[in-house]
Short mmCIF file of N, CA and C in Angstrom, two decimals:
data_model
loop_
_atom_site.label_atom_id
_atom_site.label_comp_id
_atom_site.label_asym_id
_atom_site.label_seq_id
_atom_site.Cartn_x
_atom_site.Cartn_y
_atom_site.Cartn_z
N UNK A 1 10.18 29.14 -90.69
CA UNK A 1 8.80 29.05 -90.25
C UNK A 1 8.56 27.67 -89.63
N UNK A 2 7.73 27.54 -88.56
CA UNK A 2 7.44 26.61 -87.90
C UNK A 2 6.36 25.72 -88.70
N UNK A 3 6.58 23.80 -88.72
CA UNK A 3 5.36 23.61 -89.50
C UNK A 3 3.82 23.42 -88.80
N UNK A 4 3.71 23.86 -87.65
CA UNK A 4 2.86 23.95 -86.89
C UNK A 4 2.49 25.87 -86.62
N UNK A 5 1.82 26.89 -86.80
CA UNK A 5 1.50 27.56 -86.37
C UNK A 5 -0.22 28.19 -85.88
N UNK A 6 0.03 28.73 -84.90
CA UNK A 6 -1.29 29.83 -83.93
C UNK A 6 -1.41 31.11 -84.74
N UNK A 7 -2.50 31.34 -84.71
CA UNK A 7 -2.60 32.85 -85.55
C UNK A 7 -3.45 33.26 -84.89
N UNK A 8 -3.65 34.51 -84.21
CA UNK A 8 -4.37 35.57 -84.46
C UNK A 8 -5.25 36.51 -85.26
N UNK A 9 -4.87 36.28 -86.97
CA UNK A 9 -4.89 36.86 -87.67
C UNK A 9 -5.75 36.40 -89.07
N UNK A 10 -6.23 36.48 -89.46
CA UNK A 10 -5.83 35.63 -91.16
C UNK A 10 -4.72 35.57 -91.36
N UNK A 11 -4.68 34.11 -91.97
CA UNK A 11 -3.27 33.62 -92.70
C UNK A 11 -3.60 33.25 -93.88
N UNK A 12 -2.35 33.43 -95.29
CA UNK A 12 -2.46 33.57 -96.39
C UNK A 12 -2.38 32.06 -96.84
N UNK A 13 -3.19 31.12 -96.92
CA UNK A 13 -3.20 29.83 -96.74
C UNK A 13 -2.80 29.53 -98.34
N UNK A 14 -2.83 30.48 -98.92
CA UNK A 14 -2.04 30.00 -100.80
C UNK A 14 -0.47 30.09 -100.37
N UNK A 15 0.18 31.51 -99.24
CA UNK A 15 1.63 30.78 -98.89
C UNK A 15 1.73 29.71 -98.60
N UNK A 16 1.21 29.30 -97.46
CA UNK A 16 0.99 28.10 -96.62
C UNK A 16 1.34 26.63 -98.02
N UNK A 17 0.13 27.05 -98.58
CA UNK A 17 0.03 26.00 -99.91
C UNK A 17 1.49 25.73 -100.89
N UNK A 18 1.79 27.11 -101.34
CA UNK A 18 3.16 26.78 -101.80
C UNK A 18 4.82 26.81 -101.41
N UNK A 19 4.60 26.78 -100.36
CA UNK A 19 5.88 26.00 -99.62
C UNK A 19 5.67 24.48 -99.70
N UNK A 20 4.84 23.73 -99.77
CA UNK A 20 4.50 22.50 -99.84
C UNK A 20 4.77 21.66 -101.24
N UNK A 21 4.74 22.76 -102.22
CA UNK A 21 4.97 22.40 -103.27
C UNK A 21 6.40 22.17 -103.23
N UNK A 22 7.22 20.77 -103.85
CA UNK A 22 8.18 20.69 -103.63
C UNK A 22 8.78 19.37 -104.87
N UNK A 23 9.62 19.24 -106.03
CA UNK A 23 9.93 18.39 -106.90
C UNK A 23 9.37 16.98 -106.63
N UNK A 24 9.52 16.69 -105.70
CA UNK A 24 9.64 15.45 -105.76
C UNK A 24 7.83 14.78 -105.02
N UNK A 25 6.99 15.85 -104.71
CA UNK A 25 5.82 15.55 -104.25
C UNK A 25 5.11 15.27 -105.66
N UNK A 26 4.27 14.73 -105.49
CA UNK A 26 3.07 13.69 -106.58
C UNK A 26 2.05 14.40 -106.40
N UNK A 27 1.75 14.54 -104.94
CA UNK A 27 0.38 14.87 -104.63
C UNK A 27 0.52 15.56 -103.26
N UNK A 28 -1.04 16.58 -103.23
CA UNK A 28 -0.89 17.19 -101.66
C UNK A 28 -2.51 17.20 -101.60
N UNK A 29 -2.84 17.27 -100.25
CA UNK A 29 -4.05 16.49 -99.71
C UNK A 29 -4.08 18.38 -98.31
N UNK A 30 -5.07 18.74 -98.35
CA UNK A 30 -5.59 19.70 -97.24
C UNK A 30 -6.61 19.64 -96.58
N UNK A 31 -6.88 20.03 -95.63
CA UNK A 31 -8.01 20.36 -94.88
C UNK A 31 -8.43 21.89 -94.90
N UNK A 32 -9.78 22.54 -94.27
CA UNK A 32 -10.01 23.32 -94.24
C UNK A 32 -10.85 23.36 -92.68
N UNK A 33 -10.75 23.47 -91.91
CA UNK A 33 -11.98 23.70 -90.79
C UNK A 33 -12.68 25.58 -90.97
N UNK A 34 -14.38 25.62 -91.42
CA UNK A 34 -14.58 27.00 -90.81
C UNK A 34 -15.81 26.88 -90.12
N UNK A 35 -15.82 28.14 -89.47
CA UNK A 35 -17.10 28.61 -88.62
C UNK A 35 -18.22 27.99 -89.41
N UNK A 36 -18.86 27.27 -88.68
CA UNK A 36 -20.37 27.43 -89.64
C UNK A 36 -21.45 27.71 -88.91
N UNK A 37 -22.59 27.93 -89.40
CA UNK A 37 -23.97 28.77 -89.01
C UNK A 37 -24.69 27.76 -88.06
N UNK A 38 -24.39 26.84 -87.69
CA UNK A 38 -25.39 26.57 -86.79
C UNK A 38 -24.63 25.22 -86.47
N UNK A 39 -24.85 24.53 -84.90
CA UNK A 39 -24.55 23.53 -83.85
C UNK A 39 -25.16 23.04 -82.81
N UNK A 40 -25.79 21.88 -83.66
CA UNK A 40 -27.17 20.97 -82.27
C UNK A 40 -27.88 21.94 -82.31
N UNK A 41 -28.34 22.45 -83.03
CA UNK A 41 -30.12 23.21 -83.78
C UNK A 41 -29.72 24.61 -83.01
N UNK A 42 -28.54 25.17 -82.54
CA UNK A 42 -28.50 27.08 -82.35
C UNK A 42 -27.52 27.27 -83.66
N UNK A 43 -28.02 28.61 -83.95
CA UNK A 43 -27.90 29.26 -85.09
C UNK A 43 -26.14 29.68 -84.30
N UNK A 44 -25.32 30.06 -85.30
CA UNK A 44 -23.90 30.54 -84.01
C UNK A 44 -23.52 31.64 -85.18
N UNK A 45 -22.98 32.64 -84.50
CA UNK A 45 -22.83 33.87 -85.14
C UNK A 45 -20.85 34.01 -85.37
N UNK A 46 -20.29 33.12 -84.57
CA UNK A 46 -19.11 33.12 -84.32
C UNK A 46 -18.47 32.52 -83.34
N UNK A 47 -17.35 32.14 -83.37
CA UNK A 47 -16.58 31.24 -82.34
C UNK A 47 -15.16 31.90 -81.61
N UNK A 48 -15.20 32.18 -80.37
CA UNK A 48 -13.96 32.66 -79.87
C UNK A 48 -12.81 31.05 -79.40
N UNK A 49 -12.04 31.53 -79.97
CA UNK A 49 -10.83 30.19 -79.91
C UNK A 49 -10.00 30.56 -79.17
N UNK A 50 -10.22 29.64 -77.58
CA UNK A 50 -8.85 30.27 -76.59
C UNK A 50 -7.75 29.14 -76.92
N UNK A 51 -6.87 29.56 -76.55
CA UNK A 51 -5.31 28.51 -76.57
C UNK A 51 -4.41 29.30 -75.40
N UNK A 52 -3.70 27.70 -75.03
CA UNK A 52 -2.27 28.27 -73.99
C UNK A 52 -1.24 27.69 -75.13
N UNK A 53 -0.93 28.94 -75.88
CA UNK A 53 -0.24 29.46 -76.85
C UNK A 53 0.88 28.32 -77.04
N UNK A 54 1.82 28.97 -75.91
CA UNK A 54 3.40 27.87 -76.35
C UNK A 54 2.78 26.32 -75.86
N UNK A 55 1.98 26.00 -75.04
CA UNK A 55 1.91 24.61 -74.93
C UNK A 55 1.18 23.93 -76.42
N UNK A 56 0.38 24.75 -76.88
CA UNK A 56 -0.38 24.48 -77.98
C UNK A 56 0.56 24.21 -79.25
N UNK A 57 1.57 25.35 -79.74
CA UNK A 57 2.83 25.25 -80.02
C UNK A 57 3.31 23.85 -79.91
N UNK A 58 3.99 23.79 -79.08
CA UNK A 58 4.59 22.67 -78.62
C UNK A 58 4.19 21.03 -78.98
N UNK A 59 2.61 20.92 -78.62
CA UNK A 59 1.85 19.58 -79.10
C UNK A 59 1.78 19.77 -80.58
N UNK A 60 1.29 20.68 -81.22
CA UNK A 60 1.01 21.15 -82.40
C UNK A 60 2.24 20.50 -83.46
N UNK A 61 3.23 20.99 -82.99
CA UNK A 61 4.84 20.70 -83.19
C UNK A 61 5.02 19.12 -83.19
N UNK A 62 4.94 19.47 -82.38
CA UNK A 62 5.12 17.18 -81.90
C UNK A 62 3.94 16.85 -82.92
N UNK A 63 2.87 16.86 -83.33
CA UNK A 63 2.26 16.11 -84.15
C UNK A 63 2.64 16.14 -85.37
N UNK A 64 2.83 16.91 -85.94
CA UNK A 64 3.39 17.34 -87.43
C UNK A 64 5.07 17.00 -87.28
N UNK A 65 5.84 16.41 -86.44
CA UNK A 65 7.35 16.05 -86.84
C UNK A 65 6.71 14.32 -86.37
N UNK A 66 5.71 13.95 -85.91
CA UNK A 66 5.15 12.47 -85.17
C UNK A 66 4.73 11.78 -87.05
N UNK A 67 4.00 12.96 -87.84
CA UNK A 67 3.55 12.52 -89.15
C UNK A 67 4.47 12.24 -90.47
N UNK A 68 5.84 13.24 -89.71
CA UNK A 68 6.83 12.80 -90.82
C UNK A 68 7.63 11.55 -90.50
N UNK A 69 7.27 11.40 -89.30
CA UNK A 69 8.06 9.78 -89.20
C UNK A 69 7.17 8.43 -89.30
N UNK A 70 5.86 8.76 -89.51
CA UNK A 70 4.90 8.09 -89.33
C UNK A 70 4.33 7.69 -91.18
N UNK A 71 4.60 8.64 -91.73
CA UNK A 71 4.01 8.44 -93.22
C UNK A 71 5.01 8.78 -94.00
N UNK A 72 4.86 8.43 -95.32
CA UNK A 72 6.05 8.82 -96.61
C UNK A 72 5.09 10.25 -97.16
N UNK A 73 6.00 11.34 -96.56
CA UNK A 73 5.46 12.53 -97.04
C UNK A 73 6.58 13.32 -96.72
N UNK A 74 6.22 14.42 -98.08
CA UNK A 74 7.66 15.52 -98.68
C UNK A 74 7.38 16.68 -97.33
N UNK A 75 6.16 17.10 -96.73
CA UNK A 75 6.00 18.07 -95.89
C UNK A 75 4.65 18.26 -95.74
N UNK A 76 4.94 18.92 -94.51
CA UNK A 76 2.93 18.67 -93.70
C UNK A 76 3.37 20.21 -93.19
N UNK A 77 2.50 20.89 -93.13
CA UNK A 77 2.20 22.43 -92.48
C UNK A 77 0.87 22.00 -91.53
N UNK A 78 0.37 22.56 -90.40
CA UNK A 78 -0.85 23.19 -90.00
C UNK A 78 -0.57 24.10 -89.17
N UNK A 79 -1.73 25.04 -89.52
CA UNK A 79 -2.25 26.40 -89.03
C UNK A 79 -3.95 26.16 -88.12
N UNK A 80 -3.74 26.90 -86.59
CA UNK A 80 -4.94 27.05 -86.08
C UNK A 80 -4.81 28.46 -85.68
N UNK A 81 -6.20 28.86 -85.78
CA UNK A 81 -6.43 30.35 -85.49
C UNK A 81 -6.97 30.51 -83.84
N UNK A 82 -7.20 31.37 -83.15
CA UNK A 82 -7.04 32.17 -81.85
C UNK A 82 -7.75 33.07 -82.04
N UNK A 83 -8.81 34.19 -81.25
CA UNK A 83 -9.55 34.77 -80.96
C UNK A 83 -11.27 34.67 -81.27
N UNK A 84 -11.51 35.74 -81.82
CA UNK A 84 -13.13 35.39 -82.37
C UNK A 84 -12.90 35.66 -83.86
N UNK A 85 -13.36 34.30 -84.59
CA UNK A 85 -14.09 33.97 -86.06
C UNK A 85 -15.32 34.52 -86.34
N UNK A 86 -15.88 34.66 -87.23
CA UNK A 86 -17.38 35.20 -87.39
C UNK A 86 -17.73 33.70 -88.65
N UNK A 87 -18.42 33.45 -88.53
CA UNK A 87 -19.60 32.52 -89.72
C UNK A 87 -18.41 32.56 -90.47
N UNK A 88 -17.68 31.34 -91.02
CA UNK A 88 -17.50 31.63 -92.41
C UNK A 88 -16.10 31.33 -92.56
N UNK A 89 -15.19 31.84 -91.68
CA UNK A 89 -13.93 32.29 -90.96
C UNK A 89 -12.87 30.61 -91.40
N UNK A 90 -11.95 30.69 -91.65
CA UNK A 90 -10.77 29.18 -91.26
C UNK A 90 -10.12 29.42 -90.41
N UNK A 91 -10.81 28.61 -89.84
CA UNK A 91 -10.36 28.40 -88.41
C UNK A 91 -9.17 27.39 -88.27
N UNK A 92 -8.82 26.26 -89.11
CA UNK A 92 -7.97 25.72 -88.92
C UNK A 92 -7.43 25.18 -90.36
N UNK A 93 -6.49 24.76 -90.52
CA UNK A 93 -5.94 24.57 -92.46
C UNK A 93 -4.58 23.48 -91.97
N UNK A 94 -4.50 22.37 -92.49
CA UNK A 94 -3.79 21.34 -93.01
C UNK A 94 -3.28 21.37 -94.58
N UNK A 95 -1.59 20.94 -94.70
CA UNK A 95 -1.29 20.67 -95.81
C UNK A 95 -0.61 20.08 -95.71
N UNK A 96 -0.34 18.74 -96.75
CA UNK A 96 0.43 17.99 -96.96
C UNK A 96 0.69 17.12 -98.18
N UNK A 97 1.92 17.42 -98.38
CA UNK A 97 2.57 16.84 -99.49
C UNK A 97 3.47 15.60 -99.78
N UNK A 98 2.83 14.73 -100.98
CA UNK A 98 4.20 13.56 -100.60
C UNK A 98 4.14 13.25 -102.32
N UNK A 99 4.35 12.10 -102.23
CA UNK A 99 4.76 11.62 -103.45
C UNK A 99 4.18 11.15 -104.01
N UNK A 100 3.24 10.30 -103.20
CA UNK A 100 2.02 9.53 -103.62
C UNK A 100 0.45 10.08 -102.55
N UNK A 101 -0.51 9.93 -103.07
CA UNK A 101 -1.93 10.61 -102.77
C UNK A 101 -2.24 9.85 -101.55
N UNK A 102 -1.96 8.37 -101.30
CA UNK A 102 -2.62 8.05 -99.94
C UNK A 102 -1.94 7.93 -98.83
N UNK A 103 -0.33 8.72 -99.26
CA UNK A 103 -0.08 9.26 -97.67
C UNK A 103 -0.11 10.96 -97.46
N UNK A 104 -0.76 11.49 -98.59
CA UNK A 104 -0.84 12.97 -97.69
C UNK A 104 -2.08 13.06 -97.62
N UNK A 105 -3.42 11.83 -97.66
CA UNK A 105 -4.37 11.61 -97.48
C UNK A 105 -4.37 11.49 -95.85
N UNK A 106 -3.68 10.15 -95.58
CA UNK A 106 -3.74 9.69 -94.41
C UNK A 106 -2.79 10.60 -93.36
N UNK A 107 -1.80 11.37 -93.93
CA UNK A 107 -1.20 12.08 -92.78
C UNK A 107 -2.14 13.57 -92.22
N UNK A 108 -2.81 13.52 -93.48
CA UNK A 108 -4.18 15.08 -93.27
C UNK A 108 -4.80 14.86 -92.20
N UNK A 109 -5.37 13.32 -92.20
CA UNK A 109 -6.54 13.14 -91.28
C UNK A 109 -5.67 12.96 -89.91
N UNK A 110 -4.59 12.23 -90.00
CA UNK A 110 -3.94 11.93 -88.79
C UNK A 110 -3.75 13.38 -88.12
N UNK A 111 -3.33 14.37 -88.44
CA UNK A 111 -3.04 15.63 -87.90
C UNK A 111 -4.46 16.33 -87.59
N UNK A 112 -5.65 16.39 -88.09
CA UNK A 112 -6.80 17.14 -87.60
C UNK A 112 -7.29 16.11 -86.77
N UNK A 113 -7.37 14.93 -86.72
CA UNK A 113 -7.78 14.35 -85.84
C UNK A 113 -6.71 14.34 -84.19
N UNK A 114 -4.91 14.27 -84.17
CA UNK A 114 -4.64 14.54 -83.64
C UNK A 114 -4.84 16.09 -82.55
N UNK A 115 -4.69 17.12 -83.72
CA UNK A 115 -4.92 18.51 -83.13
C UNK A 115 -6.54 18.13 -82.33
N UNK A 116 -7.07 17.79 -82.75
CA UNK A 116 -8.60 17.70 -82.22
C UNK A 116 -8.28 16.97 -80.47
N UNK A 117 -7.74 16.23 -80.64
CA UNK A 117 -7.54 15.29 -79.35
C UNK A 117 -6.75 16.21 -78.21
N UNK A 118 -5.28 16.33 -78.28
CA UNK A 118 -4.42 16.75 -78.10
C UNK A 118 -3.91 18.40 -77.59
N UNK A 119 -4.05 19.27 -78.92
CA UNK A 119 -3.78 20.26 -78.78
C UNK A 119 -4.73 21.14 -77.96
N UNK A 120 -4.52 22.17 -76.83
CA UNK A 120 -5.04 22.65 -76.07
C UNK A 120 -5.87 24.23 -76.33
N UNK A 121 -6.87 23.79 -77.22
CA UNK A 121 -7.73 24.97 -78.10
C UNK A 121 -9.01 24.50 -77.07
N UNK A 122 -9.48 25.64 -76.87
CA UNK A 122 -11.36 25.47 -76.62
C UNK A 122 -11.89 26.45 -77.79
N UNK A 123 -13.22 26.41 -77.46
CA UNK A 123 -13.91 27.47 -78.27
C UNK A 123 -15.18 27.50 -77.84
N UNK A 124 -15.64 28.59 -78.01
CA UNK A 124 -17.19 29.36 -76.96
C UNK A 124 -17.54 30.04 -78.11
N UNK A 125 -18.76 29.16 -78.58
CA UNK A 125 -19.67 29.47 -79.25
C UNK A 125 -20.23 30.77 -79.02
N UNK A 126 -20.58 31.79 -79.83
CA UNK A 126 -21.85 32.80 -79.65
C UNK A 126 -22.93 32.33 -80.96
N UNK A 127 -23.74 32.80 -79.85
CA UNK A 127 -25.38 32.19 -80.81
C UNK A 127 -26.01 33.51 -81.10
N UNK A 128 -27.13 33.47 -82.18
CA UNK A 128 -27.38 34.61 -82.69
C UNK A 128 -28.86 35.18 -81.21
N UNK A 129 -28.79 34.09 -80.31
CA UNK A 129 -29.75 34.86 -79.51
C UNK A 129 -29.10 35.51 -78.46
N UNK A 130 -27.97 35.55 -78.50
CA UNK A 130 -27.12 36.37 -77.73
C UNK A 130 -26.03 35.62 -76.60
N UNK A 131 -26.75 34.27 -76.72
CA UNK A 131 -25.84 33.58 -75.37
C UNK A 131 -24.88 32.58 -75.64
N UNK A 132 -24.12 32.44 -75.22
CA UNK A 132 -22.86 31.67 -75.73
C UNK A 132 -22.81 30.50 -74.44
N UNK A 133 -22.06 29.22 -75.53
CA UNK A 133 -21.57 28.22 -74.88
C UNK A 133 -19.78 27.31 -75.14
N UNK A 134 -19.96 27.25 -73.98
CA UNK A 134 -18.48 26.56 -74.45
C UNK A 134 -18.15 24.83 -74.98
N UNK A 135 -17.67 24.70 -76.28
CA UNK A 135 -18.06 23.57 -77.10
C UNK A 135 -16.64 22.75 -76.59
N UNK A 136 -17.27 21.11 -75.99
CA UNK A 136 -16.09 20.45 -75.56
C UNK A 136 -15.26 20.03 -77.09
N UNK A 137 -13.96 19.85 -77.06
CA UNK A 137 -13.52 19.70 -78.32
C UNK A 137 -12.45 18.59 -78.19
N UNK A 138 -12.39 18.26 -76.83
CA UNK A 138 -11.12 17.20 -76.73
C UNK A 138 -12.15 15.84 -76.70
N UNK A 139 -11.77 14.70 -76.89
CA UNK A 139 -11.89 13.36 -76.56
C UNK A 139 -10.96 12.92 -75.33
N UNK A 140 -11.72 12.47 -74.01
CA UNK A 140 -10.22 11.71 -73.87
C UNK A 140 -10.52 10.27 -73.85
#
């Protein structure tokens, strides 16, 4: 399994969780991103998440092998999801495991903040009054 994956689907984020588990880890540190009910005062009913799949892949990849050379940690997973979420939905999930708590602290944030920058996701809001917008999500 790749430690970067795209889903389509729900993913079973307790697998996700225990592959991470590993002897010699101390501690593991996650994220969770989900849909939530409302953005800059519209109510949002759900979020469609486009991606160019293998390039997304690819950066996704490079950040999570960039964090194992970058921090003392046993293993880092992340998962981002693809199509339409409804309210509620995880949309995106970080894990990481090391030995000690403030590097699978700091490699968590380094990877959602990377994916945030980097990886090539949009997403188009729908609002509960029917009209949708598309939410910028990169920094450059």
């Amino acid at each position: 399994m790749s430690d970067f994956i795209m889903a389509d689907a729900p993913v079973d984020i307790s697998a996700l969780r225990r592959a991470l588990m590993v002897p010699e880890a101390g501690g593991f540190c996650s994220f969770e991103g989900w849909v939530r009910e409302t953005n800059e005062g519209q109510t949002v009913s759900g979020i469609d998440y486009n991606a160019v799949v293998p390039l997304a892949l690819t950066e996704g990849q490079a950040i999570v092998q960039e964090v194992k050379q970058r921090f003392a940690i046993c293993r880092a997973t992340a998962m981002h999801r693809t199509g339409y979420l409804p309210v509620g939905e995880t949309a995106v999930w970080i894990g990481v495991s090391a030995a000690h708590r403030d590097a699978a602290f700091s490699a968590c944030r380094y990877i959602i903040d990377e994916i945030k920058q980097r990886v090539p996701i949009w997403k188009k809001e729908h609002y509960a009054s029917g009209e949708v917008g598309w939410v910028p999500c990169h920094t450059l």
